[in-house]
Amino acid sequence: MRRPHRPAAAVTAFTVLTALAALTACGDGGPGTPGGSGVGDPYFPKAGNSGYDVTHYGLRLAYDPGRRHLAGTATVTARATRKLSALNLDLIGLEVEEVTVGGDAARWSRDGQELTVRPRDGLADGERFRVTVRYSGTPRTLTDPDGSREGWLYTADGAVALGEPNGSAVWFPGNHHPVDKAVYDLVVTVPQGLEAVSNGELTGRRTERGRTAFTWHTAEPMASYLATVAIGDYTLTRTRTPDGLPVHTAVDPQQAAASRAVLARIPEVLAWARETFGPYPFSTAGAVVDRPGDAGYALETQTRPFFPGAPDTGLLVHELAHQWYGDSVTPRTWRDMWLNEGFATYAEWLWREDHGGDTAQQTFDALYQGFDDGIWAFPPARPTSAAHLSGPPVYQRGAMVLHKIRQRIGDGAFRALLRGWASAHRHGNADTGDFTAYVEKRAPGEDFGAIWDEWLYGEGRPRRP
Ligand code: TRP
Ligand code: ZN
């Protein structure tokens, strides 16, 4: 049987919520209803908030590594998507000092990760508004359902913020779900002598009275889990690719020697990736290498992927491929994670194939026949729980789904499909149903039913490779 493109439960919950909101908020001139405390993510019900759409984050932060103290003012510019009496932001830990809406003091309360804000006069459907939150404290390091650490990660001389899937809420209040992308301006002030590196372009750097303020601008929409700031002593490089794309790297001095040669390949990897995936989606590129005590994983932080030590070429290819698949085309919910990791893993296979290594077919065969390290534990499009979002089926079997499509449509059509998918949802969000529909539209004569049933949604190891 063909699986429905969207989970029935989510459709039902969403429909009921929308209907309720419409019933209570329409037409009567009343105060509206509170926005929701989540966007209905099947794995993280409290992530994000409904009732508004953020267009811009303006973050002014001051961080003192010695005291582990962060002081921030977040200005969140958004548009109400219905009439609202209140709205929620996600914020974990930290002390809230003041909240204003449109410059007027607003009432607020906190409950877990929900910061509920009540604008004095409510908000009309479609109204543009600005919430400003002043806050401070020692940011938390979170432990994810799978045991990995994220949020504010402490290093020997500073900190690195990594936010997949939830951790950005430990350093700024926001609509922390990948479905609500926005542009960012960030000013970070740190003790003179330290660097503060973030996504996008460095547009200002100014030292006064022993403190340096770094201004970073992210021009293209970004999901909040991809926002980062890295504070500490870094060896910086600023170069350009032959066609002018700025490449900024920031490397912990202790990792600098080991990282130099591999990071020097960023322009070469990007040139290959543009051939393979289409135009690079952002106005700047680069990398951050540091060693937080707690995190041993890399993350595709937008324009500036993070590495917990010098990466090998495969990992560099993986995180740069995420700039197309994950950062530009972002999952609609955390259930669609394989659209990130399956593609980034397949990028590694293709890189090897294009550079004289194993073909993707050989990699596929080795996985199909190889020792079962858990890759058949669940279908890539249906992780069994939040603890399994980064499990082997999401990465390896996700890549195998792409290879099955390639076998069916042939190399040329498959390469065109990779580029077409990146372009169809550039700077947007997409889910698994969007993907299967897209594949079917691109290859109208083909029947992909068995691939979806066995490889994408099916339990266990498919009978045939
Ligand atoms: N996305 C990272 C990668 O490049 C891995 C990762 C880091 C991750 N943190 C996560 C995956 C949290 C899922 C959830 O592969
Ligand atoms: Zn990845």
Short mmCIF file of C-alpha atoms and ligand atoms in Angstrom, two decimals:
data_model
loop_
_atom_site.label_atom_id
_atom_site.label_comp_id
_atom_site.label_asym_id
_atom_site.label_seq_id
_atom_site.Cartn_x
_atom_site.Cartn_y
_atom_site.Cartn_z
CA MET A 1 0.00 0.00 0.00
CA ARG A 2 1.16 3.51 -0.75
CA ARG A 3 1.70 5.57 2.41
CA PRO A 4 -0.07 8.91 2.66
CA HIS A 5 2.30 11.79 2.09
CA ARG A 6 1.49 13.41 5.37
CA PRO A 7 0.80 11.60 8.63
CA ALA A 8 -2.94 11.43 9.20
CA ALA A 9 -2.60 12.34 12.89
CA ALA A 10 -0.74 15.55 12.17
CA VAL A 11 -3.23 16.59 9.50
CA THR A 12 -6.10 16.00 11.91
CA ALA A 13 -4.53 17.90 14.80
CA PHE A 14 -3.63 20.77 12.52
CA THR A 15 -7.09 20.93 10.98
CA VAL A 16 -8.79 20.93 14.39
CA LEU A 17 -6.51 23.68 15.71
CA THR A 18 -7.04 25.81 12.64
CA ALA A 19 -10.80 25.32 12.81
CA LEU A 20 -10.88 26.21 16.52
CA ALA A 21 -8.76 29.28 15.94
CA ALA A 22 -11.02 30.36 13.10
CA LEU A 23 -14.17 29.86 15.19
CA THR A 24 -12.95 31.82 18.18
CA ALA A 25 -10.95 34.53 16.47
CA CYS A 26 -13.20 35.55 13.60
CA GLY A 27 -15.17 38.63 13.14
CA ASP A 28 -16.37 39.45 16.67
CA GLY A 29 -13.93 42.26 17.44
CA GLY A 30 -12.94 40.36 20.61
CA PRO A 31 -9.45 39.99 21.94
CA GLY A 32 -8.38 37.04 19.78
CA THR A 33 -6.94 33.85 21.19
CA PRO A 34 -3.47 32.96 22.46
CA GLY A 35 -0.99 31.63 19.93
CA GLY A 36 -0.04 27.98 20.27
CA SER A 37 2.89 26.64 22.32
CA GLY A 38 4.14 24.49 19.44
CA VAL A 39 3.78 24.12 15.67
CA GLY A 40 2.68 20.50 15.85
CA ASP A 41 6.03 18.81 15.31
CA PRO A 42 5.56 15.06 15.74
CA TYR A 43 8.82 14.73 17.72
CA PHE A 44 9.07 18.07 19.55
CA PRO A 45 5.53 19.24 20.40
CA LYS A 46 6.76 22.34 22.26
CA ALA A 47 9.20 23.46 19.56
CA GLY A 48 8.20 26.64 17.81
CA ASN A 49 4.91 28.45 18.29
CA SER A 50 1.88 29.07 16.13
CA GLY A 51 0.03 32.29 15.39
CA TYR A 52 2.85 34.35 13.96
CA ASP A 53 5.72 34.24 11.50
CA VAL A 54 9.11 35.75 12.30
CA THR A 55 10.76 37.77 9.54
CA HIS A 56 13.82 39.10 11.39
CA TYR A 57 15.87 38.53 14.53
CA GLY A 58 17.96 41.40 15.84
CA LEU A 59 20.20 40.04 18.59
CA ARG A 60 22.52 42.18 20.73
CA LEU A 61 24.60 39.97 22.97
CA ALA A 62 27.41 40.55 25.44
CA TYR A 63 29.31 37.51 26.62
CA ASP A 64 31.94 37.22 29.31
CA PRO A 65 33.63 33.80 29.16
CA GLY A 66 35.29 34.26 32.57
CA ARG A 67 31.92 34.62 34.33
CA ARG A 68 30.05 32.47 31.79
CA HIS A 69 27.61 35.35 31.62
CA LEU A 70 25.43 36.27 28.67
CA ALA A 71 23.38 39.46 28.52
CA GLY A 72 21.08 39.88 25.54
CA THR A 73 18.42 41.96 23.91
CA ALA A 74 16.46 40.12 21.25
CA THR A 75 14.23 42.09 18.92
CA VAL A 76 11.93 39.71 17.09
CA THR A 77 10.05 41.19 14.14
CA ALA A 78 7.07 39.11 13.07
CA ARG A 79 3.65 39.10 11.47
CA ALA A 80 0.56 37.74 13.20
CA THR A 81 -1.04 34.97 11.15
CA ARG A 82 -4.30 35.34 13.09
CA LYS A 83 -5.81 37.57 15.69
CA LEU A 84 -3.80 37.08 18.88
CA SER A 85 -4.36 37.90 22.54
CA ALA A 86 -0.96 36.43 23.43
CA LEU A 87 1.97 34.70 21.79
CA ASN A 88 4.72 32.38 22.87
CA LEU A 89 8.45 32.44 22.31
CA ASP A 90 10.76 29.54 23.17
CA LEU A 91 13.44 30.34 25.73
CA ILE A 92 15.27 27.84 27.94
CA GLY A 93 16.90 29.03 31.18
CA LEU A 94 18.20 32.61 31.59
CA GLU A 95 16.41 35.41 33.44
CA VAL A 96 13.94 37.60 31.57
CA GLU A 97 14.21 41.23 32.66
CA GLU A 98 11.82 43.08 30.40
CA VAL A 99 9.50 42.44 27.46
CA THR A 100 8.05 45.10 25.20
CA VAL A 101 5.79 44.89 22.15
CA GLY A 102 6.01 47.81 19.74
CA GLY A 103 7.96 49.68 22.42
CA ASP A 104 5.26 49.28 25.11
CA ALA A 105 5.86 47.19 28.20
CA ALA A 106 4.02 43.88 27.91
CA ARG A 107 2.99 41.33 30.52
CA TRP A 108 4.78 38.03 30.30
CA SER A 109 5.06 34.71 32.09
CA ARG A 110 7.17 31.59 31.80
CA ASP A 111 6.41 27.90 31.91
CA GLY A 112 9.13 25.47 30.88
CA GLN A 113 10.51 26.56 27.52
CA GLU A 114 7.48 28.77 26.81
CA LEU A 115 7.74 32.53 27.32
CA THR A 116 4.19 33.86 26.94
CA VAL A 117 3.85 37.51 26.00
CA ARG A 118 0.59 39.46 26.26
CA PRO A 119 0.65 42.63 24.18
CA ARG A 120 -1.53 45.30 25.82
CA ASP A 121 -3.98 45.58 22.93
CA GLY A 122 -3.56 42.18 21.36
CA LEU A 123 -2.53 41.82 17.71
CA ALA A 124 -4.71 41.90 14.62
CA ASP A 125 -4.55 39.19 11.98
CA GLY A 126 -1.76 40.16 9.60
CA GLU A 127 -0.34 42.83 11.92
CA ARG A 128 3.42 43.36 11.85
CA PHE A 129 4.90 43.68 15.32
CA ARG A 130 8.16 43.80 17.24
CA VAL A 131 8.78 41.98 20.51
CA THR A 132 11.87 42.97 22.46
CA VAL A 133 13.14 40.73 25.24
CA ARG A 134 15.92 41.73 27.61
CA TYR A 135 17.52 38.75 29.34
CA SER A 136 20.70 37.49 31.00
CA GLY A 137 22.32 34.60 32.82
CA THR A 138 24.50 31.57 32.28
CA PRO A 139 23.33 29.71 29.16
CA ARG A 140 22.64 26.01 29.51
CA THR A 141 24.09 23.01 27.77
CA LEU A 142 21.21 20.68 26.87
CA THR A 143 21.21 16.91 26.63
CA ASP A 144 19.14 15.67 23.69
CA PRO A 145 16.85 12.64 23.69
CA ASP A 146 19.71 10.74 22.01
CA GLY A 147 22.18 11.75 24.72
CA SER A 148 24.16 14.24 22.63
CA ARG A 149 24.85 17.73 23.95
CA GLU A 150 23.78 20.97 22.32
CA GLY A 151 22.85 24.55 23.10
CA TRP A 152 25.67 26.54 24.68
CA LEU A 153 28.82 24.43 24.60
CA TYR A 154 31.76 25.59 26.68
CA THR A 155 35.30 25.57 25.30
CA ALA A 156 38.58 26.25 27.07
CA ASP A 157 38.47 29.95 26.15
CA GLY A 158 34.85 30.68 25.25
CA ALA A 159 31.79 28.93 23.89
CA VAL A 160 30.12 27.64 20.73
CA ALA A 161 26.34 27.70 20.22
CA LEU A 162 24.94 24.67 18.37
CA GLY A 163 21.20 24.28 18.10
CA GLU A 164 20.07 21.07 16.44
CA PRO A 165 17.29 20.36 17.17
CA ASN A 166 16.41 22.55 20.21
CA GLY A 167 19.47 24.29 21.53
CA SER A 168 19.12 27.78 20.07
CA ALA A 169 16.48 28.50 22.74
CA VAL A 170 19.26 28.57 25.37
CA TRP A 171 20.77 31.74 23.91
CA PHE A 172 17.92 33.71 22.35
CA PRO A 173 14.11 33.74 22.55
CA GLY A 174 12.45 32.88 19.26
CA ASN A 175 10.21 30.66 17.23
CA HIS A 176 12.52 27.70 17.50
CA HIS A 177 11.24 25.32 14.86
CA PRO A 178 12.77 24.87 11.39
CA VAL A 179 9.52 25.82 9.67
CA ASP A 180 9.86 29.51 10.66
CA LYS A 181 12.93 30.85 8.87
CA ALA A 182 14.05 34.45 9.19
CA VAL A 183 16.95 36.76 8.48
CA TYR A 184 19.32 37.78 11.27
CA ASP A 185 21.43 40.66 12.48
CA LEU A 186 23.65 39.88 15.41
CA VAL A 187 25.97 42.07 17.45
CA VAL A 188 28.17 40.19 19.92
CA THR A 189 30.42 42.02 22.37
CA VAL A 190 33.28 40.07 23.95
CA PRO A 191 36.42 40.95 25.93
CA GLN A 192 39.08 42.53 23.70
CA GLY A 193 41.43 39.91 22.25
CA LEU A 194 38.71 37.31 21.64
CA GLU A 195 36.86 36.75 18.38
CA ALA A 196 33.12 36.29 17.93
CA VAL A 197 32.15 34.44 14.74
CA SER A 198 28.66 33.84 13.46
CA ASN A 199 26.71 33.09 10.29
CA GLY A 200 26.74 35.33 7.26
CA GLU A 201 28.87 38.39 6.68
CA LEU A 202 30.96 40.36 9.15
CA THR A 203 29.77 43.92 8.65
CA GLY A 204 31.45 45.63 11.59
CA ARG A 205 34.10 45.23 14.25
CA ARG A 206 34.79 47.87 16.83
CA THR A 207 36.83 47.94 20.03
CA GLU A 208 36.00 50.32 22.87
CA ARG A 209 37.05 50.30 26.50
CA GLY A 210 38.45 46.82 26.43
CA ARG A 211 35.58 45.15 24.60
CA THR A 212 35.10 44.31 20.93
CA ALA A 213 31.71 44.27 19.22
CA PHE A 214 31.33 42.07 16.12
CA THR A 215 28.39 42.66 13.80
CA TRP A 216 27.17 39.78 11.63
CA HIS A 217 24.45 39.86 9.00
CA THR A 218 22.65 36.80 7.61
CA ALA A 219 20.90 37.93 4.46
CA GLU A 220 19.19 34.68 3.47
CA PRO A 221 16.43 33.00 5.50
CA MET A 222 17.79 30.75 8.23
CA ALA A 223 16.18 28.16 10.50
CA SER A 224 17.12 28.93 14.09
CA TYR A 225 18.78 25.53 14.64
CA LEU A 226 21.40 26.62 12.10
CA ALA A 227 22.27 29.86 13.89
CA THR A 228 25.62 29.85 15.65
CA VAL A 229 28.02 32.04 17.51
CA ALA A 230 31.55 30.95 18.34
CA ILE A 231 33.47 32.97 20.91
CA GLY A 232 37.13 32.46 21.74
CA ASP A 233 40.64 32.74 20.45
CA TYR A 234 40.59 31.80 16.76
CA THR A 235 42.96 31.79 13.84
CA LEU A 236 41.01 33.53 11.09
CA THR A 237 41.32 33.28 7.33
CA ARG A 238 39.40 35.34 4.79
CA THR A 239 39.66 34.33 1.15
CA ARG A 240 37.43 34.16 -1.89
CA THR A 241 36.61 31.42 -4.33
CA PRO A 242 37.81 32.12 -7.91
CA ASP A 243 34.37 33.54 -8.73
CA GLY A 244 34.27 35.82 -5.71
CA LEU A 245 32.35 34.02 -2.96
CA PRO A 246 33.84 35.06 0.42
CA VAL A 247 35.15 32.15 2.51
CA HIS A 248 35.76 32.82 6.22
CA THR A 249 37.24 30.22 8.52
CA ALA A 250 37.80 30.43 12.27
CA VAL A 251 39.95 27.72 13.80
CA ASP A 252 40.98 27.07 17.39
CA PRO A 253 44.77 27.71 17.29
CA GLN A 254 45.44 24.21 18.60
CA GLN A 255 43.62 22.70 15.60
CA ALA A 256 45.01 25.16 13.06
CA ALA A 257 47.91 23.10 11.74
CA ALA A 258 45.81 19.95 11.34
CA SER A 259 42.94 21.87 9.69
CA ARG A 260 44.80 24.02 7.21
CA ALA A 261 45.08 21.63 4.27
CA VAL A 262 41.51 20.30 4.43
CA LEU A 263 39.91 23.74 4.87
CA ALA A 264 41.93 25.00 1.92
CA ARG A 265 39.81 22.60 -0.15
CA ILE A 266 36.55 24.45 0.58
CA PRO A 267 36.61 26.29 -2.80
CA GLU A 268 37.26 23.02 -4.64
CA VAL A 269 34.47 21.20 -2.80
CA LEU A 270 32.09 24.11 -3.42
CA ALA A 271 32.96 24.12 -7.14
CA TRP A 272 32.11 20.41 -7.35
CA ALA A 273 28.97 20.89 -5.25
CA ARG A 274 27.73 23.72 -7.48
CA GLU A 275 28.19 21.48 -10.52
CA THR A 276 26.28 18.73 -8.76
CA PHE A 277 23.59 20.55 -6.72
CA GLY A 278 23.23 23.87 -8.55
CA PRO A 279 24.06 27.44 -7.48
CA TYR A 280 25.41 27.89 -3.94
CA PRO A 281 22.42 29.22 -1.96
CA PHE A 282 24.21 31.79 0.23
CA SER A 283 26.35 34.91 -0.12
CA THR A 284 29.24 33.64 1.99
CA ALA A 285 30.85 30.37 3.05
CA GLY A 286 33.41 29.05 5.50
CA ALA A 287 33.86 26.89 8.58
CA VAL A 288 34.47 26.95 12.33
CA VAL A 289 36.73 24.42 14.03
CA ASP A 290 36.84 24.25 17.82
CA ARG A 291 36.78 21.70 20.60
CA PRO A 292 33.90 22.00 23.05
CA GLY A 293 34.24 19.63 25.99
CA ASP A 294 30.80 18.20 25.25
CA ALA A 295 30.25 17.83 21.52
CA GLY A 296 32.04 15.46 19.22
CA TYR A 297 29.84 16.04 16.19
CA ALA A 298 29.87 18.40 13.25
CA LEU A 299 26.89 20.61 12.42
CA GLU A 300 25.86 22.34 9.20
CA THR A 301 25.47 25.79 10.82
CA GLN A 302 24.46 28.06 7.94
CA THR A 303 27.34 29.38 5.83
CA ARG A 304 29.78 28.39 8.57
CA PRO A 305 29.60 24.67 9.36
CA PHE A 306 31.08 23.62 12.68
CA PHE A 307 33.69 20.86 13.12
CA PRO A 308 34.86 19.47 16.47
CA GLY A 309 38.44 19.16 15.19
CA ALA A 310 40.03 18.99 11.74
CA PRO A 311 37.48 17.24 9.48
CA ASP A 312 38.39 14.68 6.85
CA THR A 313 37.32 15.44 3.27
CA GLY A 314 34.20 13.29 3.54
CA LEU A 315 32.90 15.23 6.53
CA LEU A 316 33.71 18.53 4.85
CA VAL A 317 31.73 17.41 1.78
CA HIS A 318 28.86 16.29 4.05
CA GLU A 319 28.51 19.62 5.88
CA LEU A 320 28.93 21.69 2.71
CA ALA A 321 26.27 19.59 0.95
CA HIS A 322 23.93 20.42 3.85
CA GLN A 323 24.10 24.07 2.77
CA TRP A 324 21.82 22.99 -0.11
CA TYR A 325 20.00 20.15 1.66
CA GLY A 326 19.03 21.22 5.17
CA ASP A 327 20.01 24.87 5.23
CA SER A 328 18.46 26.15 1.99
CA VAL A 329 15.87 23.35 1.60
CA THR A 330 14.91 22.84 5.25
CA PRO A 331 12.76 20.04 6.68
CA ARG A 332 9.17 21.01 7.47
CA THR A 333 9.26 18.89 10.63
CA TRP A 334 11.94 16.91 12.42
CA ARG A 335 10.41 13.76 10.98
CA ASP A 336 11.77 14.83 7.57
CA MET A 337 15.34 14.68 8.82
CA TRP A 338 16.34 12.11 6.17
CA LEU A 339 15.92 14.89 3.58
CA ASN A 340 18.96 16.46 5.31
CA GLU A 341 21.04 13.47 6.23
CA GLY A 342 20.20 11.13 3.35
CA PHE A 343 21.21 13.84 0.86
CA ALA A 344 24.36 14.87 2.73
CA THR A 345 25.39 11.22 2.99
CA TYR A 346 24.69 10.65 -0.69
CA ALA A 347 26.84 13.70 -1.43
CA GLU A 348 29.76 11.85 0.20
CA TRP A 349 29.09 8.81 -2.02
CA LEU A 350 28.97 10.99 -5.13
CA TRP A 351 32.14 12.83 -4.19
CA ARG A 352 33.97 9.50 -3.84
CA GLU A 353 32.55 8.29 -7.14
CA ASP A 354 33.58 11.50 -8.93
CA HIS A 355 37.09 11.42 -7.45
CA GLY A 356 38.26 7.95 -8.36
CA GLY A 357 36.93 6.13 -5.29
CA ASP A 358 34.11 3.63 -4.89
CA THR A 359 31.05 4.21 -7.03
CA ALA A 360 27.79 4.95 -5.25
CA GLN A 361 26.63 1.53 -6.46
CA GLN A 362 29.57 -0.10 -4.65
CA THR A 363 28.80 1.85 -1.49
CA PHE A 364 25.13 0.86 -1.75
CA ASP A 365 26.01 -2.83 -2.28
CA ALA A 366 28.43 -2.87 0.63
CA LEU A 367 25.75 -1.43 2.92
CA TYR A 368 23.07 -3.81 1.67
CA GLN A 369 25.26 -6.85 2.15
CA GLY A 370 27.26 -5.63 5.09
CA PHE A 371 27.11 -6.13 8.80
CA ASP A 372 23.82 -4.79 10.17
CA ASP A 373 24.83 -1.81 12.29
CA GLY A 374 21.23 -0.73 12.77
CA ILE A 375 20.52 0.67 9.33
CA TRP A 376 17.34 -1.44 9.01
CA ALA A 377 16.02 -0.57 12.49
CA PHE A 378 13.27 1.73 11.19
CA PRO A 379 12.18 3.41 7.94
CA PRO A 380 14.17 6.59 7.18
CA ALA A 381 11.01 8.66 6.84
CA ARG A 382 9.58 7.39 10.15
CA PRO A 383 12.19 7.49 12.95
CA THR A 384 10.80 5.60 15.94
CA SER A 385 11.32 8.51 18.35
CA ALA A 386 13.19 11.77 18.90
CA ALA A 387 16.11 9.71 20.21
CA HIS A 388 16.56 8.19 16.74
CA LEU A 389 16.52 11.29 14.53
CA SER A 390 20.20 10.87 13.79
CA GLY A 391 20.21 7.10 13.63
CA PRO A 392 21.83 5.07 10.82
CA PRO A 393 18.56 4.57 8.86
CA VAL A 394 18.21 8.36 8.49
CA TYR A 395 21.73 8.71 7.08
CA GLN A 396 22.62 5.50 5.25
CA ARG A 397 19.24 4.14 4.33
CA GLY A 398 18.16 7.68 3.45
CA ALA A 399 21.03 7.78 0.96
CA MET A 400 20.00 4.33 -0.29
CA VAL A 401 16.54 5.73 -1.14
CA LEU A 402 18.23 8.29 -3.38
CA HIS A 403 20.31 5.59 -4.99
CA LYS A 404 17.19 3.54 -5.73
CA ILE A 405 15.73 6.57 -7.51
CA ARG A 406 18.96 6.96 -9.48
CA GLN A 407 18.85 3.31 -10.56
CA ARG A 408 15.30 3.82 -11.77
CA ILE A 409 15.72 7.06 -13.73
CA GLY A 410 19.39 6.94 -14.77
CA ASP A 411 22.40 9.11 -14.01
CA GLY A 412 21.56 12.18 -16.08
CA ALA A 413 17.98 12.48 -14.89
CA PHE A 414 19.10 11.83 -11.32
CA ARG A 415 21.68 14.62 -11.36
CA ALA A 416 19.05 16.95 -12.80
CA LEU A 417 16.70 15.88 -10.02
CA LEU A 418 19.26 16.76 -7.32
CA ARG A 419 19.61 20.26 -8.78
CA GLY A 420 15.90 20.61 -9.41
CA TRP A 421 14.95 19.68 -5.83
CA ALA A 422 17.41 22.23 -4.43
CA SER A 423 16.03 24.88 -6.72
CA ALA A 424 12.32 24.06 -6.26
CA HIS A 425 12.49 24.67 -2.49
CA ARG A 426 15.42 27.07 -2.32
CA HIS A 427 15.34 29.00 0.99
CA GLY A 428 12.11 27.21 1.94
CA ASN A 429 10.82 24.12 3.73
CA ALA A 430 9.82 20.75 2.36
CA ASP A 431 8.66 17.42 3.69
CA THR A 432 8.85 13.83 2.53
CA GLY A 433 5.52 14.09 0.71
CA ASP A 434 6.79 17.10 -1.23
CA PHE A 435 9.82 15.04 -2.20
CA THR A 436 8.00 11.95 -3.43
CA ALA A 437 5.54 14.17 -5.34
CA TYR A 438 8.46 16.04 -6.90
CA VAL A 439 10.18 12.82 -8.02
CA GLU A 440 6.94 11.55 -9.53
CA LYS A 441 6.39 14.82 -11.37
CA ARG A 442 9.93 14.77 -12.79
CA ALA A 443 9.59 11.19 -14.06
CA PRO A 444 5.93 10.84 -15.02
CA GLY A 445 6.25 7.45 -16.72
CA GLU A 446 7.84 5.70 -13.75
CA ASP A 447 6.26 3.88 -10.85
CA PHE A 448 8.11 4.62 -7.63
CA GLY A 449 5.54 2.90 -5.42
CA ALA A 450 7.78 -0.02 -4.50
CA ILE A 451 10.71 2.27 -3.68
CA TRP A 452 8.59 4.38 -1.34
CA ASP A 453 6.95 1.34 0.24
CA GLU A 454 10.07 -0.71 0.81
CA TRP A 455 12.89 1.81 1.14
CA LEU A 456 11.32 4.97 2.50
CA TYR A 457 8.42 3.80 4.66
CA GLY A 458 8.95 0.04 4.96
CA GLU A 459 10.03 -1.82 8.08
CA GLY A 460 13.17 -3.94 7.94
CA ARG A 461 15.66 -4.73 5.21
CA PRO A 462 14.08 -4.71 1.76
CA ARG A 463 14.10 -8.17 0.18
CA ARG A 464 15.99 -7.10 -2.93
CA PRO A 465 18.84 -4.56 -3.18
N1 TRP B 1 23.32 17.27 11.46
C1 TRP B 1 24.62 16.82 11.94
C2 TRP B 1 25.33 16.26 10.72
O1 TRP B 1 25.94 16.95 10.01
C3 TRP B 1 24.54 15.81 13.03
C4 TRP B 1 23.78 16.25 14.22
C5 TRP B 1 24.23 17.07 15.16
C6 TRP B 1 22.44 15.93 14.56
N2 TRP B 1 23.26 17.28 16.11
C7 TRP B 1 22.16 16.59 15.77
C8 TRP B 1 21.44 15.17 14.00
C9 TRP B 1 20.91 16.53 16.39
C10 TRP B 1 20.20 15.09 14.62
C11 TRP B 1 19.93 15.78 15.81
O2 TRP B 1 25.21 15.12 10.38
ZN ZN B 2 24.50 15.66 8.38
#
